Coordinates of C-alpha atoms and ligand atoms in Angstrom, one line a residue:
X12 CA 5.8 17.7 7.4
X13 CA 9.0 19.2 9.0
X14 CA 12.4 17.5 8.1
X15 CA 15.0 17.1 11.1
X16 CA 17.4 14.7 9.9
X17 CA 20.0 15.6 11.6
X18 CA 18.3 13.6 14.6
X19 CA 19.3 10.4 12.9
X20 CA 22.2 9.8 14.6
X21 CA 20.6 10.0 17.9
X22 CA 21.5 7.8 20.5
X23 CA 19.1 5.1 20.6
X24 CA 17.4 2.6 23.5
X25 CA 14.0 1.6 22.5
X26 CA 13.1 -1.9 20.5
X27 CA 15.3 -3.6 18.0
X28 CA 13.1 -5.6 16.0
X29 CA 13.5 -8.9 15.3
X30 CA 17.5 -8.2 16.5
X31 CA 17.8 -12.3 17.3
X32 CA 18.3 -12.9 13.6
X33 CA 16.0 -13.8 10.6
X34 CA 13.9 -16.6 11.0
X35 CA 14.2 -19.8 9.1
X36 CA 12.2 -19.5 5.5
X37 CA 8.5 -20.3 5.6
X38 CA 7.4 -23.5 3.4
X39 CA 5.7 -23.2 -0.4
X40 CA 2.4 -24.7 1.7
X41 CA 1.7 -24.5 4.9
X42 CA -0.7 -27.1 6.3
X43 CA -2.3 -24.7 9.3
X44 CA -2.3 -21.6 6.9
X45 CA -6.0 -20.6 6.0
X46 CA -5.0 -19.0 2.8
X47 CA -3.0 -22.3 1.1
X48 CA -4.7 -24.3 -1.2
X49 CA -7.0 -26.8 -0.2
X50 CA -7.1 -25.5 3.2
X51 CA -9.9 -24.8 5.4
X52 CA -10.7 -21.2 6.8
X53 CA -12.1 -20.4 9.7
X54 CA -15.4 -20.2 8.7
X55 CA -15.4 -24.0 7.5
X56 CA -15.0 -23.0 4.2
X57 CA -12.7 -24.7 1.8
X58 CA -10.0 -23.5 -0.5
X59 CA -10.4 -24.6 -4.1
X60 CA -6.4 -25.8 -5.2
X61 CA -5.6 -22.4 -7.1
X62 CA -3.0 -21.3 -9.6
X63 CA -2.6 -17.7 -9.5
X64 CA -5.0 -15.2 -7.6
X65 CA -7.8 -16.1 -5.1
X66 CA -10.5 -13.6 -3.7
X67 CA -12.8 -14.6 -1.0
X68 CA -14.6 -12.5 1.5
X69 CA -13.1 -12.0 4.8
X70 CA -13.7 -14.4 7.4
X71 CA -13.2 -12.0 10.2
X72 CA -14.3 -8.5 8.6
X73 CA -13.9 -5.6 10.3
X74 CA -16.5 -3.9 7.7
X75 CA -18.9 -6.2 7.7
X76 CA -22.9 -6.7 5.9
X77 CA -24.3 -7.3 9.3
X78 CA -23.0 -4.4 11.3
X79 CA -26.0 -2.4 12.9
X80 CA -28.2 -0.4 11.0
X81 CA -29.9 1.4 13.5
X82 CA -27.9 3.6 15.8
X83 CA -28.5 4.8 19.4
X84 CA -27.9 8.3 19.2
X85 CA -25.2 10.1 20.7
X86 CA -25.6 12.9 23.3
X87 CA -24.3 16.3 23.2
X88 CA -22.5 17.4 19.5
X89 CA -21.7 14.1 18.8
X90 CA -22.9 12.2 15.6
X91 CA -22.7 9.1 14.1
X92 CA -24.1 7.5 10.9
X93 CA -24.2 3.1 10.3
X94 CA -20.9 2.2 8.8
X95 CA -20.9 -1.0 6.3
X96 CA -19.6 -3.0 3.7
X97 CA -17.9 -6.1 2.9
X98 CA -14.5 -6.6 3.2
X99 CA -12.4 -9.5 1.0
X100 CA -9.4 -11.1 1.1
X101 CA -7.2 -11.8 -2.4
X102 CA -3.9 -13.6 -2.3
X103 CA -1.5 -13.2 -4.6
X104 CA 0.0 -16.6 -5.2
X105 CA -0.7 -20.4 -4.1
X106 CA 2.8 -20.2 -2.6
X107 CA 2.8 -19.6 0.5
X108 CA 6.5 -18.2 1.0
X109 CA 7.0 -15.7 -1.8
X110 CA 6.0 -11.6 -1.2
X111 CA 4.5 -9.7 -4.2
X112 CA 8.1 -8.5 -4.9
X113 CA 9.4 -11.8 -5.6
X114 CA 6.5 -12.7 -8.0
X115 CA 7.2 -12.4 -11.6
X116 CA 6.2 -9.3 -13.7
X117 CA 3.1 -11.2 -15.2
X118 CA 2.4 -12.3 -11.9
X119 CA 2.0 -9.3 -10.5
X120 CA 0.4 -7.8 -13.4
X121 CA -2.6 -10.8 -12.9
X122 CA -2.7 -9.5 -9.1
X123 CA -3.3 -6.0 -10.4
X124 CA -6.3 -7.1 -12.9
X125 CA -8.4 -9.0 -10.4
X126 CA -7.8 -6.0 -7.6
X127 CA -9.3 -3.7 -10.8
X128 CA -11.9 -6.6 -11.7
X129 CA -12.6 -6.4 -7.8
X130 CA -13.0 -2.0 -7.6
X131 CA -14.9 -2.4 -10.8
X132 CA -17.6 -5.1 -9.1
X133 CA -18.2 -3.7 -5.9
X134 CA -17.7 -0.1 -6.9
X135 CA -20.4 -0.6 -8.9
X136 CA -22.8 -1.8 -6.3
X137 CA -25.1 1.3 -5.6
X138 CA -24.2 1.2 -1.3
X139 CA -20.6 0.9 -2.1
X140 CA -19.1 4.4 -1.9
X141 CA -15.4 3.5 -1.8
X142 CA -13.1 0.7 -2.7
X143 CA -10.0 0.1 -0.2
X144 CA -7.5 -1.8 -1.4
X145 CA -4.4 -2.4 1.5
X146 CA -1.8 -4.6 1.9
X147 CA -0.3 -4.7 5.6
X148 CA 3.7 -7.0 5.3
X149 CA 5.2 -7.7 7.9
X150 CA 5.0 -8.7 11.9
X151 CA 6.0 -5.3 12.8
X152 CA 2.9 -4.1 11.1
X153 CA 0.6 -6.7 13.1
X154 CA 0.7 -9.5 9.9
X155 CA 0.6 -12.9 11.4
X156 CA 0.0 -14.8 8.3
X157 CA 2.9 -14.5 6.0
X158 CA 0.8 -15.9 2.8
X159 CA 1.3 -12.8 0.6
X160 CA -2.1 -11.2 0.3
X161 CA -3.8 -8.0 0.6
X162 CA -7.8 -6.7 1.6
X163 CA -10.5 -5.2 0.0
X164 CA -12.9 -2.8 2.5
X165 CA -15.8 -1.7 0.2
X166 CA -17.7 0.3 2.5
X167 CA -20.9 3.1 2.3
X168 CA -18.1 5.9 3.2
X169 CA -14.8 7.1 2.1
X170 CA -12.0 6.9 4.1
X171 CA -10.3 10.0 5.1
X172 CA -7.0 10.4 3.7
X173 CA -8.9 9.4 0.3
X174 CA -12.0 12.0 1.0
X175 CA -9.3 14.5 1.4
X176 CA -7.3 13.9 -2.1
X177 CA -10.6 13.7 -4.3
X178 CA -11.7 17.2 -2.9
X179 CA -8.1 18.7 -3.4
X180 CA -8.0 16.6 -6.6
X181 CA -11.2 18.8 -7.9
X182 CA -10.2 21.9 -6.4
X183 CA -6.7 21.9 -8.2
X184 CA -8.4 20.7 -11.6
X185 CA -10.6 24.1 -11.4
X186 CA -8.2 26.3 -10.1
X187 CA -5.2 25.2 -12.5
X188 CA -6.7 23.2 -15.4
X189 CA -4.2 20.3 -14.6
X190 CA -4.9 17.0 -12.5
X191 CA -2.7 18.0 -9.2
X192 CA -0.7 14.3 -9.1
X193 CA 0.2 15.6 -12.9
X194 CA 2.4 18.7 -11.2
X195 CA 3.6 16.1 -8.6
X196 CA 4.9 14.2 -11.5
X197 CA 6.1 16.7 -13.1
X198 CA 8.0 18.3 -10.2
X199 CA 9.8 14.4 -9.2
X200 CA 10.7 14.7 -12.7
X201 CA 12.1 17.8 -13.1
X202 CA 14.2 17.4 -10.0
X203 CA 14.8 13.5 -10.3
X204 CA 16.7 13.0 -7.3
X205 CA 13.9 10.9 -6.0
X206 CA 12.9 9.4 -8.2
X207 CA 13.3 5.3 -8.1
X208 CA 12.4 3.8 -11.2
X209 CA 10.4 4.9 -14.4
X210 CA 9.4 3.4 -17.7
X211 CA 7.0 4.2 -20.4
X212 CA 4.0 4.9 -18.6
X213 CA 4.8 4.4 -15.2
X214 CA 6.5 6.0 -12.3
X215 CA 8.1 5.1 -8.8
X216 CA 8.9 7.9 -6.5
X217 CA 10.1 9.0 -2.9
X218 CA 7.5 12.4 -2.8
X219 CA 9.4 15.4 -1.5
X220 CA 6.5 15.5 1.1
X221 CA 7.0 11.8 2.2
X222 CA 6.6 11.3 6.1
X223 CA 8.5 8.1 6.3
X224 CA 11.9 7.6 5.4
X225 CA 10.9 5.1 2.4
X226 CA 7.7 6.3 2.0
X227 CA 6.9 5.7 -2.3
X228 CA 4.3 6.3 -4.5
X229 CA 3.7 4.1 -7.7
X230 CA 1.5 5.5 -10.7
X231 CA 0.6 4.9 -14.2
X232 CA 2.0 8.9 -15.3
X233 CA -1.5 9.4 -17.2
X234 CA -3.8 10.3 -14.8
X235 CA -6.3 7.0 -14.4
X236 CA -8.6 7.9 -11.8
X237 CA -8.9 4.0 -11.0
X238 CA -6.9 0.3 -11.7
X239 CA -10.0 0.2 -14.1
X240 CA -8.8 3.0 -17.2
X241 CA -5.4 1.4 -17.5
X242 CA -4.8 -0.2 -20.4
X243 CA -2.9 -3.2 -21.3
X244 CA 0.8 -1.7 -21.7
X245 CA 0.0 0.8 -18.6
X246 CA -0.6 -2.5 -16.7
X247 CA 2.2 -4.6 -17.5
X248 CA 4.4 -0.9 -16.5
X249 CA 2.9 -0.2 -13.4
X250 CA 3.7 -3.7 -12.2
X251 CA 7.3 -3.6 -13.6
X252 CA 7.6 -0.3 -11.3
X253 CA 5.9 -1.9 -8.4
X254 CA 8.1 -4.6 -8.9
X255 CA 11.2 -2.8 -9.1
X256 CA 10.4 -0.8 -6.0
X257 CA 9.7 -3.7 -4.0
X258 CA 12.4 -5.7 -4.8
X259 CA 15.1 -2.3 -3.9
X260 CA 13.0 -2.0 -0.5
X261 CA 14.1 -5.9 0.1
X262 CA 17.4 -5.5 -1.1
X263 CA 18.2 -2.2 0.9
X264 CA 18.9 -4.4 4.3
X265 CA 18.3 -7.8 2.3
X266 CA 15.2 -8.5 4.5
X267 CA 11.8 -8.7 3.5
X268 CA 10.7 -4.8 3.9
X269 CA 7.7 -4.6 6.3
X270 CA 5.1 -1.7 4.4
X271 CA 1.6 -0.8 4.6
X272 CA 0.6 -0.4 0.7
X273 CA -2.9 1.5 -0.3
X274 CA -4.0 1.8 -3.6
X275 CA -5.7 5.1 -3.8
X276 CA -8.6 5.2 -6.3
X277 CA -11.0 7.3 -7.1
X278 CA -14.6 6.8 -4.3
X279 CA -17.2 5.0 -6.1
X280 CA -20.0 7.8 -5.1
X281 CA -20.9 9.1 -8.5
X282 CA -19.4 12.2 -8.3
X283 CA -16.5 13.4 -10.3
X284 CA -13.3 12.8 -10.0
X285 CA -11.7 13.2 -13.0
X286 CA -8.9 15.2 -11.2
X287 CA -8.5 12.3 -9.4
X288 CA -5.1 10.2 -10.1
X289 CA -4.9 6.9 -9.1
X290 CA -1.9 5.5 -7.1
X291 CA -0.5 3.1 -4.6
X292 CA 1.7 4.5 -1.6
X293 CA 3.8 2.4 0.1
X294 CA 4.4 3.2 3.9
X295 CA 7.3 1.7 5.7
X296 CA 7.5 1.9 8.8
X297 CA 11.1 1.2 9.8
X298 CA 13.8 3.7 9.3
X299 CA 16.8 1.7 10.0
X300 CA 16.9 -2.2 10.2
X301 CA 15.1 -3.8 12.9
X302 CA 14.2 0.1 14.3
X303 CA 10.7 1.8 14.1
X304 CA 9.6 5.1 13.3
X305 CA 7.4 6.0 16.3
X306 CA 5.4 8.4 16.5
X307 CA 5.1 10.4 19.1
X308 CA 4.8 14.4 20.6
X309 CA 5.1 15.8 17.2
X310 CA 2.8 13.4 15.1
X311 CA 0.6 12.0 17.6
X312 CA 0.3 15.1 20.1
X313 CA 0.9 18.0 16.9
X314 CA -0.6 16.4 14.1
X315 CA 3.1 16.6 12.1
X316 CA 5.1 14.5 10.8
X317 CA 8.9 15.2 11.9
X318 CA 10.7 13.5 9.5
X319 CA 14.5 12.2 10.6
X320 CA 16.0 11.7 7.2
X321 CA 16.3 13.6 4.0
X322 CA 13.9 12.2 1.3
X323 CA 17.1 12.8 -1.2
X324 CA 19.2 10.7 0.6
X325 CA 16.9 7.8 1.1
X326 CA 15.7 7.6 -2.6
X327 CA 19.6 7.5 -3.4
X328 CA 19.7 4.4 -1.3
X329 CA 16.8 3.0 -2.8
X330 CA 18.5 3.5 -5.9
X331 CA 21.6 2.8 -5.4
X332 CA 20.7 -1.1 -4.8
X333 CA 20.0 -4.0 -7.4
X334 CA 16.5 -4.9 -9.1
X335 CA 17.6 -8.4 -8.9
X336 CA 15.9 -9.7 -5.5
X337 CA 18.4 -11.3 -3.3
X338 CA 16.6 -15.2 -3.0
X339 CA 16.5 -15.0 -6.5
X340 CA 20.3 -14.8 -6.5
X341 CA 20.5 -17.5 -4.3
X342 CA 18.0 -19.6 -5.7
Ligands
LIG9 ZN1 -0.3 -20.2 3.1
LIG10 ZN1 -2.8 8.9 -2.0

């Protein structure tokens, strides 16, 4: 990660996003959505009318249970392996026109216990190695059905970025007797300039290492390794601070904040990751309204992130704006 931010101010040509103006708002139900209650999916299937959280498996999966078991293969130093899974869909409210940072605390708090119900389940099933929970908002991020949901990809392997903090997880538990995301803590603490909210047990933060401008991780502050070892009080907390972030990233340019949210948990492989400290990132990828972080020579062609804003500077305007989201004032 290398920080360049005086390049902000950079003359700029490329895309505006959505620069013709907002939209006009979305209706509670949508009669052509497949996610609305009552409808019909794609695959025929009909939605039961529910009240709070539904979880159905994907339609269209990308990891899917009939993907091909036996593999042609490759020539030369190339291998591959059969990947599978299921993959789910769970939305977060029958109304079709809220996001998960306009949904009450409770709300949220009932989206976070069937997405632990959901790890718990599948995690448990003896192929699944890894539980990948994701929420893509927003067109810029490829969205096209604004129904606020999120996805489940339980698959045989981990994905990387995860792989990579459950060995460094391990290997910082034996080297300094302290779960690494505990010295993260501990370090936004100590210097507090970034971080965005905190309560009894849980934390919002813009990491000193963040790649985006708004990039923020959300955690319970004892180390979990999983949704599943939270208890009741840690529950209703971490949605507060997911809340609370959420509804600052809204209010920052009063627009609903395109992000791609992960929940990082522990893989379900039976080894042990006690190090491991479970914790949902939020990536977003604009850096001014309506304007994209690309990425390009560095990132794409050096494997770095050059970052074009000072991660002090953007968690003071995070912080610096309401918790009170701005329909609600006008609702
Ligand atoms: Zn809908
Ligand atoms: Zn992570």
């Amino acid at each position: 990660m290398i920080v360049a931010a005086h390049r902000q101010e950079r003359p700029w040509h490329g895309e505006r996003l959505g620069a013709s103006g907002p939209l006009a708002p979305p209706p509670a139900y949508a009669a052509d959505c497949y996610f609305c209650p009552g409808n019909a999916r794609v695959s025929g299937a009909r939605n039961p009318h529910y009240r709070d959280v539904l979880v159905f498996d994907n339609d269209h999966p990308c990891v899917g249970p009939d993907a091909p078991r036996e593999l042609e293969p490759p020539a030369g130093i190339y291998r591959n392996a059969p990947a599978n899974g299921l993959a789910r869909v769970v939305c977060y409210s029958p109304r079709h026109n809220v996001t998960l940072a306009e949904l009450e605390v409770a709300e949220i708090e009932r989206v976070l216990g069937a997405l632990r119900d959901q790890y718990v389940d599948l995690g448990s099933r003896p192929e699944v190695n890894h539980v990948l929970v994701f929420e893509n908002k927003g067109e810029v991020v490829g969205v096209s059905n604004p129904h606020p949901h999120c996805q489940i990809y339980a698959t045989n392997f981990v994905f990387k970025t995860i792989e990579t903090e459950a060995v460094l997880s391990r290997r910082y538990l034996k080297e300094h007797g302290r779960p690494l995301f505990q010295d993260i803590i501990g370090s936004e603490r100590d210097d507090g300039r970034r971080v965005i909210v905190e309560n009894a047990s849980a934390i919002a933060f813009l990491p000193y290492f963040a790649r985006y401008a708004y990039e923020c991780y959300v955690a319970p502050k004892a180390t979990h390794a999983s949704l599943a070892g939270l208890n009741a009080g840690e529950m209703q907390d971490l949605a507060l601070a997911l809340k609370v972030l959420l509804v600052r990233y809204d209010n920052l340019w009063r627009m609903p904040f395109p992000y791609v949210m992960t929940l990082h948990q522990a893989p379900t492989d039976g080894a042990d990751h006690s190090g491991f400290h479970f914790h949902v990132e939020c990536h977003p990828p604009l850096r001014k309204p309506h304007l994209l972080k690309y990425l390009a020579g560095p990132e794409i062609g050096g494997g770095n992130f050059l970052g074009d804003t000072l991660p002090e500077e953007k968690a003071a305007e995070l912080k610096g704006v309401s918790d009170v989201h701005y329909a609600a004032l006008h609702g």
